[in-house]
Amino acid sequence: MRILTVLRKETSSFIKTNLAQRTVLTVGSGLLSIFDPHRDDMISAFGELTSFGVLSDLQRKMLNDPEGALILKEKPVINSTVLDLNKLATFPEKTFGKEYVEFLRINNITPDTRKPVRFIEDEEQAYVMQRYREIHDFTHCILGLKTNMLGEVTVKIFEAIQLDLPMCWLAGIFGMLRLGPKHTQVYLDQNLPWIIQNAKQSKPLINLYFEKYFEKNIDELRAELNLTILSPKTNEFKD
């Protein structure tokens, strides 16, 4: 348990660990992530500790895409200090920026909740992981999915297929087991086949410079990305 105390350090710098520490941290954070999905510190740690091989592939895919390469070059961050949410709220209806602010309001969330990366030494790969975390709410918004359990599990499967991060697969699979009977049926019959198709056919969202599309009509953006959305009735379910 002493090794797990490194997770409590309030620092934005890389935390160096040896093989034994990484093993204990990986197993411990993985188990805690499964049994207590509210422990976002454990989820973040497990995601980083199991992502090393995958991140190099994601980094390469971003570098090979013009928009992804620009993101890696400029390294934008997403938080309420950088984003002018009040300005986005004044954008016309159906613009992506307006829809994003409404998404935050309806779900009572902010763009300031993402944990900083701690266990990835390569700076650019650490940024790839941070970018993945910070665009999570953009992904919800563009897919038209709420932040309830059904929406979260659906988004995680989308991210798992597009990014192949072990944490996404774990959250998607074990998250499904936490759904109630009605949600499980909706997920298997509608959400799962829909999200698999969308994840495979759309542009990888890790390569989308979301911030440059705030003024664009969200339906036009979805069409360009080859994304569809569920019917409003399907997405009405609450926890």
Backbone as numpy.savetxt, mean C-alpha at the origin, in Angstrom:
# Nx Ny Nz CAx CAy CAz Cx Cy Cz
13.11 -11.66 23.56 12.30 -10.45 23.56 13.15 -9.19 23.56
14.35 -9.26 24.09 15.20 -8.07 24.12 15.50 -7.58 22.72
15.62 -8.53 21.77 15.93 -8.13 20.41 14.80 -7.29 19.82
13.55 -7.58 20.21 12.42 -6.86 19.65 12.38 -5.41 20.10
13.16 -5.06 21.11 13.14 -3.67 21.58 13.72 -2.72 20.56
14.47 -3.22 19.58 15.00 -2.32 18.56 13.87 -1.70 17.76
12.70 -2.33 17.74 11.57 -1.79 16.99 11.01 -0.54 17.64
11.35 -0.32 18.91 10.78 0.82 19.62 11.64 2.07 19.51
12.78 1.97 18.85 13.65 3.13 18.72 12.98 4.19 17.84
12.87 5.38 18.32 12.26 6.47 17.57 13.34 7.18 16.76
13.71 6.59 15.66 14.74 7.16 14.80 14.40 6.82 13.37
14.80 7.69 12.46 14.52 7.47 11.05 15.69 6.79 10.35
16.77 6.47 11.08 17.95 5.88 10.47 17.83 4.37 10.36
18.67 3.83 9.50 18.72 2.38 9.32 19.18 1.70 10.60
18.50 0.62 10.96 18.87 -0.17 12.14 19.60 -1.42 11.66
20.86 -1.52 11.96 21.66 -2.65 11.52 21.40 -3.85 12.43
21.19 -5.01 11.81 20.94 -6.24 12.57 21.80 -7.36 12.01
22.15 -8.32 12.87 22.87 -9.50 12.39 21.88 -10.59 12.02
22.38 -11.72 11.56 21.51 -12.79 11.08 20.57 -13.30 12.17
21.11 -13.49 13.39 20.28 -13.99 14.48 19.16 -13.01 14.81
19.50 -11.73 14.86 18.48 -10.73 15.16 17.42 -10.67 14.06
17.87 -10.72 12.81 16.90 -10.68 11.70 15.97 -11.88 11.75
16.52 -13.04 12.10 15.69 -14.25 12.17 14.62 -14.12 13.25
15.03 -13.69 14.43 14.08 -13.53 15.53 13.06 -12.45 15.20
13.53 -11.34 14.64 12.62 -10.25 14.28 11.62 -10.68 13.23
12.09 -11.45 12.25 11.21 -11.88 11.17 10.12 -12.81 11.71
10.53 -13.80 12.48 9.55 -14.75 13.04 8.61 -14.04 14.01
9.18 -13.25 14.91 8.36 -12.58 15.91 7.39 -11.58 15.31
7.88 -10.75 14.39 6.99 -9.76 13.78 5.96 -10.42 12.89
6.32 -11.53 12.25 5.37 -12.25 11.41 4.22 -12.82 12.22
4.54 -13.45 13.35 3.50 -14.03 14.20 2.61 -12.94 14.79
3.22 -11.86 15.26 2.42 -10.78 15.83 1.55 -10.12 14.78
2.04 -10.05 13.54 1.25 -9.46 12.46 0.00 -10.28 12.19
0.12 -11.59 12.31 -1.02 -12.48 12.06 -2.05 -12.39 13.18
-1.56 -12.44 14.42 -2.48 -12.52 15.56 -2.97 -11.15 16.04
-2.25 -10.10 15.67 -2.70 -8.75 16.05 -2.47 -7.81 14.88
-3.41 -7.77 13.92 -3.24 -6.95 12.72 -3.23 -5.45 12.98
-3.49 -5.04 14.22 -3.41 -3.62 14.56 -1.98 -3.19 14.90
-1.06 -4.14 15.02 0.34 -3.80 15.33 1.05 -3.40 14.04
0.84 -2.17 13.63 1.44 -1.73 12.37 2.96 -1.68 12.44
3.54 -1.56 13.65 4.98 -1.59 13.77 5.52 -2.98 13.42
4.80 -4.02 13.84 5.21 -5.38 13.51 5.00 -5.70 12.03
3.89 -5.22 11.49 3.61 -5.42 10.07 4.68 -4.75 9.22
5.07 -3.54 9.60 6.10 -2.81 8.85 7.44 -3.53 8.92
7.80 -3.99 10.13 9.07 -4.69 10.29 9.10 -5.99 9.48
8.02 -6.76 9.56 7.97 -8.01 8.80 8.04 -7.74 7.30
7.35 -6.71 6.86 7.39 -6.37 5.44 8.79 -6.05 4.95
9.55 -5.33 5.77 10.92 -4.97 5.38 11.85 -6.18 5.43
11.73 -6.95 6.49 12.66 -8.06 6.71 12.48 -9.21 5.72
11.35 -9.26 5.05 11.09 -10.34 4.09 11.11 -9.86 2.65
11.58 -8.63 2.42 11.42 -8.03 1.09 12.70 -7.90 0.28
13.84 -8.34 0.81 15.11 -7.98 0.20 15.24 -8.41 -1.26
14.93 -9.65 -1.58 15.06 -10.10 -2.96 14.06 -9.43 -3.87
12.87 -9.18 -3.35 11.80 -8.59 -4.16 12.09 -7.13 -4.46
12.63 -6.41 -3.49 12.87 -4.98 -3.67 13.85 -4.69 -4.80
14.84 -5.52 -4.98 15.78 -5.30 -6.08 15.08 -5.45 -7.42
14.12 -6.38 -7.52 13.34 -6.53 -8.74 12.44 -5.32 -8.96
11.79 -4.84 -7.90 10.94 -3.66 -8.03 11.75 -2.43 -8.42
12.92 -2.30 -7.82 13.80 -1.19 -8.15 14.17 -1.22 -9.63
14.49 -2.39 -10.14 14.85 -2.53 -11.55 13.66 -2.21 -12.46
12.48 -2.67 -12.08 11.29 -2.39 -12.89 10.98 -0.90 -12.92
11.19 -0.23 -11.82 10.96 1.21 -11.79 11.99 1.95 -12.64
13.23 1.53 -12.57 14.28 2.16 -13.36 14.07 1.96 -14.86
13.42 0.86 -15.22 13.18 0.56 -16.63 11.90 1.21 -17.17
11.17 1.88 -16.31 9.96 2.60 -16.72 10.22 4.10 -16.61
9.92 4.89 -17.64 10.22 6.33 -17.60 9.63 7.04 -16.39
8.37 6.75 -16.09 7.72 7.40 -14.96 8.26 6.87 -13.63
8.50 5.56 -13.58 9.09 4.98 -12.38 10.48 5.52 -12.12
11.27 5.68 -13.18 12.62 6.21 -13.04 12.59 7.65 -12.53
11.61 8.42 -12.99 11.48 9.80 -12.53 11.14 9.83 -11.03
10.29 8.92 -10.61 9.95 8.84 -9.18 11.20 8.55 -8.36
12.02 7.60 -8.82 13.25 7.27 -8.08 14.24 8.43 -8.10
14.22 9.21 -9.16 15.13 10.35 -9.25 14.70 11.47 -8.31
13.41 11.78 -8.30 12.92 12.92 -7.51 12.55 12.53 -6.08
12.26 11.24 -5.87 11.92 10.72 -4.55 10.89 11.58 -3.80
9.72 11.75 -4.39 8.67 12.52 -3.70 8.17 11.79 -2.47
7.73 12.53 -1.48 7.12 11.95 -0.29 5.67 12.39 -0.22
4.88 11.62 0.48 3.44 11.88 0.57 3.06 12.05 2.03
2.78 13.28 2.41 2.27 13.57 3.75 1.55 14.92 3.69
0.93 15.30 4.80 0.12 16.52 4.80 0.96 17.79 4.78
2.26 17.67 5.00 3.14 18.82 4.87 3.43 19.12 3.41
3.63 18.08 2.64 3.94 18.24 1.22 2.67 18.47 0.40
1.63 17.71 0.68 0.38 17.83 -0.07 -0.46 18.97 0.50
-0.98 19.81 -0.37 -1.89 20.87 0.05 -3.31 20.32 -0.04
-3.75 19.69 1.03 -5.06 19.04 1.03 -6.18 20.04 0.88
-6.01 21.23 1.46 -7.05 22.26 1.32 -7.21 22.68 -0.14
-6.11 22.77 -0.85 -6.18 23.12 -2.27 -6.83 21.99 -3.07
-6.44 20.75 -2.77 -7.03 19.62 -3.48 -8.54 19.56 -3.27
-8.99 19.99 -2.10 -10.43 19.97 -1.80 -11.21 20.94 -2.68
-10.53 21.93 -3.25 -11.20 22.91 -4.12 -11.23 22.48 -5.58
-10.57 21.37 -5.90 -10.53 20.91 -7.29 -11.94 20.50 -7.74
-12.18 20.51 -9.04 -13.51 20.12 -9.55 -13.88 18.69 -9.18
-15.18 18.44 -9.14 -15.66 17.09 -8.86 -15.11 16.11 -9.87
-14.85 14.90 -9.40 -14.36 13.78 -10.22 -12.90 13.89 -10.62
-12.21 14.96 -10.19 -10.76 14.95 -10.39 -10.15 14.02 -9.36
-9.00 13.48 -9.69 -8.35 12.54 -8.77 -8.02 13.20 -7.44
-7.54 14.45 -7.49 -7.20 15.16 -6.26 -8.40 15.33 -5.35
-9.54 15.73 -5.92 -10.77 15.91 -5.15 -11.23 14.57 -4.58
-11.20 13.53 -5.39 -11.62 12.21 -4.94 -10.73 11.70 -3.81
-9.42 12.00 -3.89 -8.49 11.56 -2.85 -8.79 12.24 -1.51
-9.03 13.56 -1.55 -9.35 14.27 -0.31 -10.66 13.76 0.28
-11.64 13.47 -0.57 -12.91 12.92 -0.10 -12.71 11.53 0.50
-11.85 10.76 -0.12 -11.52 9.43 0.41 -10.93 9.55 1.82
-10.00 10.47 2.01 -9.41 10.67 3.34 -10.48 11.09 4.35
-11.35 12.00 3.94 -12.38 12.50 4.85 -13.37 11.40 5.23
-13.87 10.69 4.25 -14.88 9.66 4.49 -14.35 8.56 5.41
-13.08 8.21 5.21 -12.49 7.12 5.99 -11.76 7.61 7.24
-11.79 8.94 7.46 -11.22 9.54 8.67 -9.75 9.16 8.84
-8.97 9.35 7.78 -7.54 9.03 7.82 -6.74 10.22 7.28
-5.45 10.17 7.48 -4.54 11.20 6.96 -3.39 10.52 6.23
-2.64 11.28 5.43 -1.48 10.68 4.76 -0.23 10.63 5.64
-0.38 10.81 6.94 0.77 10.92 7.84 0.99 9.69 8.72
0.36 8.58 8.40 0.39 7.43 9.31 1.39 6.35 8.92
2.11 6.52 7.82 3.00 5.45 7.37 4.31 5.44 8.15
4.70 4.25 8.59 5.93 4.09 9.36 7.15 4.30 8.47
8.20 4.93 8.97 9.45 5.04 8.20 10.15 3.69 8.11
10.92 3.52 7.06 11.64 2.26 6.84 12.84 2.19 7.78
13.04 1.02 8.41 14.10 0.86 9.41 15.13 -0.21 9.06
14.73 -1.25 8.37 15.59 -2.43 8.26 16.10 -2.70 6.83
16.06 -1.69 5.98 16.56 -1.84 4.61 17.73 -0.87 4.44
18.91 -1.42 4.19 20.12 -0.60 4.19 20.29 0.20 2.90
20.00 -0.41 1.75 20.14 0.28 0.48 19.15 1.44 0.42
19.64 2.66 0.22 18.80 3.85 0.31 17.69 3.87 -0.74
18.02 3.49 -1.96 17.00 3.53 -3.01 15.95 2.44 -2.80
16.38 1.27 -2.38 15.41 0.21 -2.09 14.56 0.56 -0.88
15.15 1.25 0.09 14.36 1.72 1.23 13.30 2.70 0.76
13.67 3.53 -0.21 12.69 4.47 -0.74 11.58 3.73 -1.49
11.90 2.69 -2.23 10.88 1.90 -2.93 9.86 1.37 -1.93
10.34 0.85 -0.80 9.44 0.37 0.23 8.59 1.51 0.81
9.23 2.64 1.06 8.49 3.79 1.60 7.45 4.27 0.61
7.80 4.30 -0.66 6.86 4.72 -1.69 5.66 3.79 -1.74
5.93 2.50 -1.67 4.84 1.52 -1.64 3.87 1.82 -0.50
4.40 2.11 0.67 3.55 2.40 1.82 2.74 3.68 1.60
3.40 4.68 1.08 2.76 5.99 0.99 1.71 6.07 -0.11
1.79 5.22 -1.13 0.77 5.25 -2.19 -0.39 4.29 -1.88
-0.36 3.65 -0.72 -1.40 2.69 -0.38 -2.79 3.33 -0.42
-2.92 4.53 0.13 -4.22 5.19 0.11 -4.60 5.63 -1.30
-3.62 6.03 -2.11 -3.91 6.33 -3.51 -4.48 5.08 -4.20
-3.92 3.93 -3.87 -4.38 2.68 -4.47 -5.83 2.40 -4.09
-6.15 2.59 -2.81 -7.54 2.44 -2.37 -8.45 3.36 -3.19
-8.02 4.61 -3.31 -8.85 5.62 -3.96 -9.07 5.29 -5.44
-8.01 4.97 -6.16 -8.13 4.72 -7.59 -8.93 3.45 -7.87
-8.90 2.50 -6.92 -9.69 1.26 -7.06 -11.11 1.41 -6.53
-11.39 2.53 -5.86 -12.72 2.76 -5.33 -13.07 1.87 -4.17
-12.07 1.53 -3.33 -12.28 0.61 -2.22 -12.14 1.31 -0.87
-13.03 0.97 0.05 -12.99 1.54 1.39 -11.84 0.93 2.19
-11.67 1.45 3.41 -10.59 0.95 4.27 -11.11 -0.04 5.30
-12.31 -0.59 5.10 -12.77 -1.66 5.98 -11.99 -2.94 5.68
-12.26 -4.00 6.43 -11.48 -5.23 6.26 -11.60 -5.80 4.85
-12.80 -5.76 4.29 -12.99 -6.27 2.93 -12.17 -5.48 1.93
-12.18 -4.15 2.07 -11.40 -3.32 1.17 -9.91 -3.53 1.33
-9.46 -3.65 2.58 -8.02 -3.83 2.83 -7.52 -5.15 2.25
-8.28 -6.22 2.47 -7.86 -7.53 1.95 -7.80 -7.50 0.43
-8.78 -6.85 -0.18 -8.81 -6.76 -1.64 -7.62 -5.98 -2.18
-7.30 -4.86 -1.54 -6.15 -4.06 -1.97 -4.85 -4.84 -1.78
-4.74 -5.60 -0.69 -3.52 -6.36 -0.44 -3.28 -7.41 -1.52
-4.34 -8.03 -2.01 -4.16 -9.00 -3.10 -3.71 -8.29 -4.37
-4.26 -7.12 -4.63 -3.82 -6.31 -5.77 -2.33 -6.00 -5.66
-1.91 -5.54 -4.48 -0.50 -5.21 -4.26 0.38 -6.45 -4.34
-0.12 -7.56 -3.82 0.67 -8.80 -3.85 0.94 -9.24 -5.28
-0.07 -9.18 -6.13 0.10 -9.60 -7.53 1.03 -8.65 -8.27
0.87 -7.35 -8.04 1.68 -6.38 -8.77 3.11 -6.28 -8.25
3.29 -6.44 -6.94 4.60 -6.20 -6.33 5.30 -7.47 -5.86
4.53 -8.50 -5.57 5.05 -9.78 -5.09 5.75 -9.67 -3.74
5.39 -8.69 -2.95 5.96 -8.56 -1.61 5.35 -9.61 -0.69
6.18 -10.39 0.04 5.64 -11.43 0.92 4.62 -10.91 1.93
4.85 -9.70 2.45 3.92 -9.15 3.42 2.53 -8.98 2.82
2.45 -8.58 1.56 1.16 -8.40 0.90 0.44 -9.73 0.75
1.17 -10.77 0.36 0.56 -12.09 0.25 0.06 -12.57 1.61
0.88 -12.39 2.64 0.48 -12.82 3.98 -0.78 -12.08 4.44
-0.79 -10.75 4.25 -1.94 -9.96 4.69 -3.19 -10.31 3.88
-3.02 -10.55 2.59 -4.17 -10.90 1.77 -4.77 -12.24 2.12
-3.90 -13.23 2.35 -4.38 -14.59 2.64 -4.96 -14.69 4.05
-4.20 -14.23 5.04 -4.68 -14.35 6.42 -5.78 -13.34 6.72
-5.75 -12.19 6.01 -6.82 -11.22 6.19 -8.16 -11.78 5.76
-8.17 -12.58 4.70 -9.41 -13.19 4.23 -10.04 -14.06 5.32
-9.19 -14.71 6.12 -9.70 -15.59 7.18 -10.39 -14.81 8.29
-10.15 -13.51 8.34 -10.77 -12.67 9.37 -12.10 -12.07 8.93
-12.46 -12.29 7.67 -13.73 -11.76 7.17 -14.90 -12.56 7.74
-16.02 -11.89 7.94 -17.24 -12.58 8.35 -17.81 -13.36 7.18
-18.81 -14.19 7.44 -19.38 -15.05 6.38 -19.89 -14.27 5.17
-20.61 -13.16 5.39 -21.14 -12.38 4.28 -20.03 -11.74 3.47
-19.04 -11.16 4.17 -17.91 -10.56 3.48 -17.10 -11.61 2.72
-16.94 -12.79 3.32 -16.18 -13.85 2.66 -16.83 -14.25 1.34
-18.16 -14.35 1.34 -18.87 -14.73 0.12 -18.72 -13.66 -0.95
-18.86 -12.39 -0.54 -18.70 -11.27 -1.49 -17.27 -11.25 -2.04
-16.33 -11.48 -1.15 -14.92 -11.46 -1.55 -14.62 -12.55 -2.58
-15.06 -13.77 -2.31 -14.77 -14.88 -3.21 -15.53 -14.77 -4.53
-16.77 -14.31 -4.47 -17.60 -14.26 -5.67 -17.31 -13.05 -6.55
-16.98 -11.92 -5.93 -16.87 -10.68 -6.69 -15.49 -10.01 -6.59
-15.08 -9.70 -5.36 -13.84 -8.93 -5.20 -12.61 -9.66 -5.72
-12.47 -10.93 -5.38 -11.25 -11.65 -5.73 -11.05 -11.79 -7.24
-12.03 -12.29 -8.00 -11.80 -12.38 -9.44 -11.61 -11.02 -10.09
-12.34 -10.00 -9.59 -12.20 -8.65 -10.13 -10.81 -8.08 -9.86
-10.30 -8.23 -8.64 -9.02 -7.61 -8.30 -7.86 -8.34 -8.96
-7.97 -9.66 -9.14 -6.92 -10.40 -9.84 -6.81 -9.92 -11.28
-7.95 -9.76 -11.93 -7.94 -9.29 -13.32 -7.35 -7.89 -13.42
-7.75 -7.00 -12.51 -7.24 -5.63 -12.54 -5.75 -5.55 -12.27
-5.29 -6.33 -11.30 -3.87 -6.32 -10.96 -3.02 -6.78 -12.13
-3.52 -7.75 -12.88 -2.75 -8.29 -14.01 -2.79 -7.40 -15.23
-3.91 -6.71 -15.45 -4.07 -5.96 -16.70 -3.63 -4.51 -16.61
-3.52 -3.96 -15.41 -3.23 -2.54 -15.27 -1.73 -2.26 -15.21
-1.39 -1.01 -15.44 -0.02 -0.57 -15.25 0.37 -0.74 -13.78
1.59 -1.20 -13.49 2.01 -1.29 -12.08 1.92 0.08 -11.41
1.14 0.18 -10.36 0.91 1.48 -9.74 2.13 2.01 -9.02
3.13 1.16 -8.77 4.37 1.64 -8.18 5.09 2.58 -9.14
4.76 2.46 -10.44 5.37 3.32 -11.46 4.51 4.52 -11.81
3.43 4.74 -11.09 2.56 5.87 -11.37 2.89 7.04 -10.45
3.21 8.17 -11.04 3.52 9.39 -10.28 2.17 10.04 -9.94
1.50 9.48 -8.94 0.13 9.87 -8.61 -0.03 11.38 -8.48
0.94 12.03 -7.86 0.83 13.45 -7.55 0.69 14.33 -8.79
1.10 13.82 -9.94 1.03 14.59 -11.17 -0.33 14.45 -11.86
-1.23 13.67 -11.28 -2.53 13.42 -11.90 -3.69 13.96 -11.07
-3.42 14.80 -10.09 -4.48 15.30 -9.22 -5.57 16.05 -9.99
-5.19 16.73 -11.07 -6.16 17.52 -11.82 -6.89 16.70 -12.89
-6.54 15.45 -13.05 -7.13 14.62 -14.09 -8.42 13.96 -13.61
-9.37 13.82 -14.49 -10.61 13.12 -14.17 -10.28 11.69 -13.77
-10.81 11.25 -12.65 -10.42 9.94 -12.11 -10.88 8.80 -13.01
-12.00 8.95 -13.68 -12.47 7.89 -14.57 -11.57 7.79 -15.80
-11.11 8.93 -16.31 -10.18 8.92 -17.43 -8.85 8.29 -17.02
-8.41 8.60 -15.80 -7.17 8.02 -15.30 -7.30 6.51 -15.16
-8.40 6.05 -14.64 -8.63 4.61 -14.53 -8.60 3.95 -15.91
-9.22 4.60 -16.88 -9.26 4.03 -18.23 -7.85 3.94 -18.81
-7.04 4.97 -18.58 -5.66 4.95 -19.08 -4.84 3.86 -18.41
-5.14 3.59 -17.15 -4.42 2.56 -16.41 -4.98 1.17 -16.65
-6.08 1.11 -17.39 -6.76 -0.16 -17.67 -7.35 -0.76 -16.39
-7.94 0.11 -15.57 -8.58 -0.30 -14.32 -10.09 -0.18 -14.43
-10.79 -1.09 -13.78 -12.24 -0.98 -13.63 -12.55 -0.91 -12.15
-13.77 -0.55 -11.80 -14.17 -0.51 -10.39 -15.41 -1.37 -10.20
-15.61 -1.79 -8.96 -16.80 -2.55 -8.61 -18.02 -1.65 -8.63
-19.17 -2.23 -8.77 -20.40 -1.45 -8.71 -20.54 -0.84 -7.32
-21.13 0.35 -7.20 -21.28 0.97 -5.88 -21.97 0.06 -4.88
-22.95 -0.74 -5.33 -23.68 -1.63 -4.43 -22.75 -2.66 -3.80
-21.81 -3.19 -4.61 -20.88 -4.19 -4.11 -19.98 -3.62 -3.03
-19.66 -2.33 -3.15 -18.70 -1.71 -2.23 -19.39 -1.03 -1.05
-20.68 -1.31 -0.85 -21.42 -0.68 0.25 -21.23 -1.40 1.57
-20.71 -2.62 1.55 -20.62 -3.41 2.78 -19.74 -2.73 3.81
-20.16 -2.81 5.06 -19.37 -2.27 6.17 -18.93 -3.41 7.06
-17.97 -3.12 7.93 -17.50 -4.14 8.87 -18.62 -4.58 9.79
